[in-house]
mmCIF file of C-alpha atoms in Angstrom:
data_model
loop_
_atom_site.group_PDB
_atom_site.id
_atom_site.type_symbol
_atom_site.label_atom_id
_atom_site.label_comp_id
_atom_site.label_asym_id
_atom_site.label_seq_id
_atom_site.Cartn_x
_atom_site.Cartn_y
_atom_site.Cartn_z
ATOM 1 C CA UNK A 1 0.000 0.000 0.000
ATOM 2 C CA UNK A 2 1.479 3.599 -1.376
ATOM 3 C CA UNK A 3 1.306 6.697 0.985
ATOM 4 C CA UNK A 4 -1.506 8.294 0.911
ATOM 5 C CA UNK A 5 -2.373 12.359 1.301
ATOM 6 C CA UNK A 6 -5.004 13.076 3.048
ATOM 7 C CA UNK A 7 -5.110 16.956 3.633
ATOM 8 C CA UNK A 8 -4.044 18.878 -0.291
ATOM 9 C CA UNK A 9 -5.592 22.185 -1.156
ATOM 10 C CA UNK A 10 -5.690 22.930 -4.718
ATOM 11 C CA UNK A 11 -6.052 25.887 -6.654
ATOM 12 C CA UNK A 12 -9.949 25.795 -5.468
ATOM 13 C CA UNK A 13 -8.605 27.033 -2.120
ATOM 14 C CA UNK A 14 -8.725 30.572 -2.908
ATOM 15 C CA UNK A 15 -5.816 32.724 -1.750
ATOM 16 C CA UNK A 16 -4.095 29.641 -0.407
ATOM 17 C CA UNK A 17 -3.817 26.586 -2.509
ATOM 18 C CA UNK A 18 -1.379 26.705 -5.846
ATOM 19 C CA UNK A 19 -1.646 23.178 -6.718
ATOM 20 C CA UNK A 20 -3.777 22.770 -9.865
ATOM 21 C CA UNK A 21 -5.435 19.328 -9.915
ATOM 22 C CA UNK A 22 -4.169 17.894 -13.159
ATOM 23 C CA UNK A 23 -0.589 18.697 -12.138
ATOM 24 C CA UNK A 24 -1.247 17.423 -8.520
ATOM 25 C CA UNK A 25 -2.539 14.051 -9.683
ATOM 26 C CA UNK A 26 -0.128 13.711 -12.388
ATOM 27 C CA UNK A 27 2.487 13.901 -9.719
ATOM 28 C CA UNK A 28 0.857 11.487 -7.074
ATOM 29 C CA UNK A 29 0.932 9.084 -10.730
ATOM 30 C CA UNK A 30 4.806 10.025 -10.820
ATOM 31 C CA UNK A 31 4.742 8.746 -7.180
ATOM 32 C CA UNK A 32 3.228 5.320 -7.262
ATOM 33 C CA UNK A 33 0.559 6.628 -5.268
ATOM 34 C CA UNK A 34 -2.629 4.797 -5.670
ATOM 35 C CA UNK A 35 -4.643 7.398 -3.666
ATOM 36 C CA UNK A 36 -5.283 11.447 -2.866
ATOM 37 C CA UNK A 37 -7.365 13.289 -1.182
ATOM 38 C CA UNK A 38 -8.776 16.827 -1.775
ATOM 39 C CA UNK A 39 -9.766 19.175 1.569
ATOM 40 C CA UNK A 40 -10.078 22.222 0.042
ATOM 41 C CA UNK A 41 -10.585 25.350 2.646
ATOM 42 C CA UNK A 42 -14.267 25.580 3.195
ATOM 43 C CA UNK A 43 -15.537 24.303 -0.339
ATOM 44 C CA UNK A 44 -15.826 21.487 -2.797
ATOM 45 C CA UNK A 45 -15.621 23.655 -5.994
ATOM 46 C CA UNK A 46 -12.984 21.482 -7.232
ATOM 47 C CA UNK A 47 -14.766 17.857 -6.382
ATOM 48 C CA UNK A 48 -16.093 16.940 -9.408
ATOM 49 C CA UNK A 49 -13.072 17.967 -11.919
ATOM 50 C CA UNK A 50 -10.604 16.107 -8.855
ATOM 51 C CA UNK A 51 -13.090 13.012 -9.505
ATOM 52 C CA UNK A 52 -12.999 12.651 -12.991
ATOM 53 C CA UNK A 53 -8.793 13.201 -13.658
ATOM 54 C CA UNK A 54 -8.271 11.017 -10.479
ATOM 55 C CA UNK A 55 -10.295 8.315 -12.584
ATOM 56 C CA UNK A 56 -8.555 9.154 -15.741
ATOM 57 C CA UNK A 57 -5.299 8.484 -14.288
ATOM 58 C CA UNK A 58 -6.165 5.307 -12.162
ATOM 59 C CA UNK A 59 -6.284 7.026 -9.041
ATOM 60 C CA UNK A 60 -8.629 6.651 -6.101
ATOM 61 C CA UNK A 61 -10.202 10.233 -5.329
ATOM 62 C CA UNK A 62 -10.925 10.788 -1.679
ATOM 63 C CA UNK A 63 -13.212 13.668 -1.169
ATOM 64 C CA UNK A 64 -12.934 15.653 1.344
ATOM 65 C CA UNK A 65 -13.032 19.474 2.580
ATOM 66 C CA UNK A 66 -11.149 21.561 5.526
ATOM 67 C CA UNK A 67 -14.274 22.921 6.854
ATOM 68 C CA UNK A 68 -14.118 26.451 9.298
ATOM 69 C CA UNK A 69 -15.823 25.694 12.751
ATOM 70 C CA UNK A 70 -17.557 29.051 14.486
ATOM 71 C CA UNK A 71 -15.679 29.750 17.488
ATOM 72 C CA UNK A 72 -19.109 30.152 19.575
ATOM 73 C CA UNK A 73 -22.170 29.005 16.656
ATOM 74 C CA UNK A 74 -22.569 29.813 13.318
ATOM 75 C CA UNK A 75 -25.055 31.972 14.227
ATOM 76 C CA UNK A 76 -23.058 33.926 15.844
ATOM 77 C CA UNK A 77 -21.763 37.209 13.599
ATOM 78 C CA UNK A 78 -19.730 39.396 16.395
ATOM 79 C CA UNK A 79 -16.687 40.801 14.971
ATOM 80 C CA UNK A 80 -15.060 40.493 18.195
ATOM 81 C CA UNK A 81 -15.941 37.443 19.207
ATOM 82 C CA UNK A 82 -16.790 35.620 15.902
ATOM 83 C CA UNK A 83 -14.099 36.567 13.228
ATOM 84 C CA UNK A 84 -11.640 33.879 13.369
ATOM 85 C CA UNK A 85 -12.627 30.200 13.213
ATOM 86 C CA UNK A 86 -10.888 26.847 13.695
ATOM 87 C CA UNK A 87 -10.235 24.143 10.944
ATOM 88 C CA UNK A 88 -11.364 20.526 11.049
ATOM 89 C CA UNK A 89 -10.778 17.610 7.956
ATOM 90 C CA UNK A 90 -14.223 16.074 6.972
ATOM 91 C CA UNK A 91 -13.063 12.933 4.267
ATOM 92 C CA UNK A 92 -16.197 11.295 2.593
ATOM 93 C CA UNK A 93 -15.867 7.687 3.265
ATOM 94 C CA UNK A 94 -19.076 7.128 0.963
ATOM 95 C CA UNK A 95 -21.755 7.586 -0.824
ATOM 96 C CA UNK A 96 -23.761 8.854 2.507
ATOM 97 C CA UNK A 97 -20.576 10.928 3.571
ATOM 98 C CA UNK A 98 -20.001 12.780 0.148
ATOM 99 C CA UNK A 99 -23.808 13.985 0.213
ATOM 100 C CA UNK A 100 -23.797 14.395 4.512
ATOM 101 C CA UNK A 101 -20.222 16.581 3.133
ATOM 102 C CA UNK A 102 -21.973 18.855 0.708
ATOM 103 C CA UNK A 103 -24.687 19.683 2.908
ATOM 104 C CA UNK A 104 -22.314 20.730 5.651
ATOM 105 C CA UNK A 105 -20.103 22.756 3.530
ATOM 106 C CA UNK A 106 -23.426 24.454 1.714
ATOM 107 C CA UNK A 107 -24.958 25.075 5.256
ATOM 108 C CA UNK A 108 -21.562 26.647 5.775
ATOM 109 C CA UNK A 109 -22.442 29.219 2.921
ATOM 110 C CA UNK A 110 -26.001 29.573 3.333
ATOM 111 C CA UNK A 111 -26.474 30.110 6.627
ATOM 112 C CA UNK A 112 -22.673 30.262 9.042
ATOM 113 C CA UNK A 113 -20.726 32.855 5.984
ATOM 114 C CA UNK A 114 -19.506 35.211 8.615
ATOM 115 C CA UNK A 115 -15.740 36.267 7.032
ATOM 116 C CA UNK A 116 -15.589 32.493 5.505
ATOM 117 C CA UNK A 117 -18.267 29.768 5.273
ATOM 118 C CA UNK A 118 -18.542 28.453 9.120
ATOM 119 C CA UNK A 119 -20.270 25.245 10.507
ATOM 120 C CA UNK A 120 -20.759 24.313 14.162
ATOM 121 C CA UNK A 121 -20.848 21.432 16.375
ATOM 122 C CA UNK A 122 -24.740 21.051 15.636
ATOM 123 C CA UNK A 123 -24.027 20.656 11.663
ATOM 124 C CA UNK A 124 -21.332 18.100 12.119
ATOM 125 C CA UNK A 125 -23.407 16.303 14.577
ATOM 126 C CA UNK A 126 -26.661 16.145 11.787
ATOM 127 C CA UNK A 127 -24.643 15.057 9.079
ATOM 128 C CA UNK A 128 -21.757 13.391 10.225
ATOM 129 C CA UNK A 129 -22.347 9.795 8.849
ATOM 130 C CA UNK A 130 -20.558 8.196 6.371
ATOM 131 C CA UNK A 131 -17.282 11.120 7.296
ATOM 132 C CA UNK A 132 -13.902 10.165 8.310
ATOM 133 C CA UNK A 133 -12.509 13.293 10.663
ATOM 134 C CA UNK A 134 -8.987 14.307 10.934
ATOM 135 C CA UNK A 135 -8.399 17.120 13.673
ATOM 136 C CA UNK A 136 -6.755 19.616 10.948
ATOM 137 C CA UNK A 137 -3.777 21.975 11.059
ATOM 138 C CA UNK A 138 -2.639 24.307 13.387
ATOM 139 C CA UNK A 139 -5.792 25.994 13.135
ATOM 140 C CA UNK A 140 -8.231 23.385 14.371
ATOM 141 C CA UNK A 141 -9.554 23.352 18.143
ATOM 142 C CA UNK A 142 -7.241 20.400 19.618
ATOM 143 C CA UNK A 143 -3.818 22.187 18.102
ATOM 144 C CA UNK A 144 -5.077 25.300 19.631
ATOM 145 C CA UNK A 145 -5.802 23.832 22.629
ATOM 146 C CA UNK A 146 -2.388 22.450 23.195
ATOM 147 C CA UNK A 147 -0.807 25.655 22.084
ATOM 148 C CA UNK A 148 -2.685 27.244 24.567
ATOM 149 C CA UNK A 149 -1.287 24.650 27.525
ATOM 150 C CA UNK A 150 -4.587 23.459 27.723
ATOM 151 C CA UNK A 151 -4.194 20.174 27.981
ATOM 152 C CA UNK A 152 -7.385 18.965 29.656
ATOM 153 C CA UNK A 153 -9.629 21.205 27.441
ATOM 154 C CA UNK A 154 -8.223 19.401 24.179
ATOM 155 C CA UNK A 155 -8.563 15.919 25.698
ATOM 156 C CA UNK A 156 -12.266 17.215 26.283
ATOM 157 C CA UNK A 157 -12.311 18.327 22.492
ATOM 158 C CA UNK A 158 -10.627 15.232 21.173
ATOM 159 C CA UNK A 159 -13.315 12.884 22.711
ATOM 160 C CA UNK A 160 -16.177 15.208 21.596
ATOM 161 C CA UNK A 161 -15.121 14.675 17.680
ATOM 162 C CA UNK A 162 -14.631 11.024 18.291
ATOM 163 C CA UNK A 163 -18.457 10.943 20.118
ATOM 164 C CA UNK A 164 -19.964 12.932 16.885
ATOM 165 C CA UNK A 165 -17.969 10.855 14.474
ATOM 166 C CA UNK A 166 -17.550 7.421 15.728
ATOM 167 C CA UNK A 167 -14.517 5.520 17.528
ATOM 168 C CA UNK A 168 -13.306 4.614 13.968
ATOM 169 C CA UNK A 169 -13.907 7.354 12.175
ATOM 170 C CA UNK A 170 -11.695 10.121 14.436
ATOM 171 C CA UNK A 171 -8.376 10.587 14.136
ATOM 172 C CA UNK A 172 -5.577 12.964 15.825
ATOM 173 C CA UNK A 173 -3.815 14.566 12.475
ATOM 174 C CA UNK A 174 0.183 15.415 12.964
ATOM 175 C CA UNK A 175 1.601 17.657 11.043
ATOM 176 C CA UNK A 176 5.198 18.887 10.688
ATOM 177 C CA UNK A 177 6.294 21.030 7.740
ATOM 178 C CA UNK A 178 9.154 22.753 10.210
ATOM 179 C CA UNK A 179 6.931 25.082 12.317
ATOM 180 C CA UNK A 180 8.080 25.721 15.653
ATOM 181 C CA UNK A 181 4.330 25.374 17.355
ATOM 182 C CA UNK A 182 3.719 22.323 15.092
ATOM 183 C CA UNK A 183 7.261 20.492 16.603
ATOM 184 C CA UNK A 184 6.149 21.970 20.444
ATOM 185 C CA UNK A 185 2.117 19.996 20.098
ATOM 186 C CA UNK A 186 3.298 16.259 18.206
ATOM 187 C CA UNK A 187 4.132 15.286 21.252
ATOM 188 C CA UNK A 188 1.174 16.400 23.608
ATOM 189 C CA UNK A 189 -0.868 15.142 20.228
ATOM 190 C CA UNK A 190 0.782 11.546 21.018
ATOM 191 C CA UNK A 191 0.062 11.545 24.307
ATOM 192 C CA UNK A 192 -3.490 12.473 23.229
ATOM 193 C CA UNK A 193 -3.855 9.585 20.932
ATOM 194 C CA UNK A 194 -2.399 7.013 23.484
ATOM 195 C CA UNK A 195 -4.784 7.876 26.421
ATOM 196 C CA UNK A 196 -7.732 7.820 24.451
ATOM 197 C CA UNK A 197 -7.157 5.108 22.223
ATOM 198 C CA UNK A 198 -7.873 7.964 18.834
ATOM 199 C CA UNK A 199 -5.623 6.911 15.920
ATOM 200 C CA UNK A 200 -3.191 9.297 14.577
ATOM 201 C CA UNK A 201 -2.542 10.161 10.974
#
């Protein structure tokens, strides 16, 4: 089994993806990778064209989107309270997850668009069957936790995803492209996983 991506924004991730899809697929091709995932920032614009050249080339798409979560609800629209947002991974796992996935991320537009297209803990709790979870970048609730040296209130967090999503279906993500706050968390993000039994990717 190849290595497999599971968090890529493409060029669909305005302002902060460059990778275009062809040329991102192409590459995973290059790689002997048999798999790749899209989690564009708060949309799916690129999900259907990501479908099709995944096919094309023999690859298994994985859809997915790095959904914003409202720091209070997504009804919530106070600009000092409500203008910054955390990040959380949804992957469709099926058929169910794709269609529970574009109803989140449209409910994000329609009715939590407050600076970006938020969701809450409500939304995710309607809709989360059939969705894989991965606990995002820096940015999502756990990391911030952590980076906060609040330990207890991100083991609180962690279990809360892994009730709305299902034992297997949460997962602790670690990332390290070099930053100093991502180095400082991996291991508090261990620990996490090893108390609690969550699986890390």
């Amino acid at each position: 089994m190849a290595f497999t991506h599971l968090h890529v924004h493409t060029e669909y991730s305005l302002l902060d993806g460059a990778g275009r899809v062809e040329d991102l697929l192409d590459k995973a091709k290059e790689l002997g990778m048999d798999a790749l995932a899209i989690t564009d920032h708060g949309c799916m614009f690129g999900a259907v064209n990501f479908y099709k050249e995944a096919i094309k080339r023999d690859i298994k798409p994985i859809i997915g989107c790095e959904v914003y979560i409202a720091m209070r609800t997504m009804a919530d629209k106070d600009p000092r309270l409500d203008s910054d947002q955390y990040h959380l991974v949804l992957l469709a796992e099926n058929n169910t997850g794709y269609k529970n996935l574009m109803k989140i991320v449209s409910a994000g537009y329609l009715e939590g668009f407050y600076y970006k297209p938020r969701v809450d803990v409500n939304v995710l709790e309607r809709y989360s069957e059939g969705l894989i979870c991965l606990s995002g970048c820096i940015a999502g609730e756990i990391q911030k936790r952590l980076l906060e040296g609040n330990y207890q209130r991100a083991k609180e967090t962690a279990l809360m995803y892994r009730d709305i999503f299902g034992r297997d279906n949460f997962y602790l993500e670690i990332q390290n492209q070099g930053m100093e706050e991502q180095k400082r968390i991996i291991p508090d993000l261990i620990r996490l996983g090893k108390e609690l039994g969550i699986p890390l990717a």
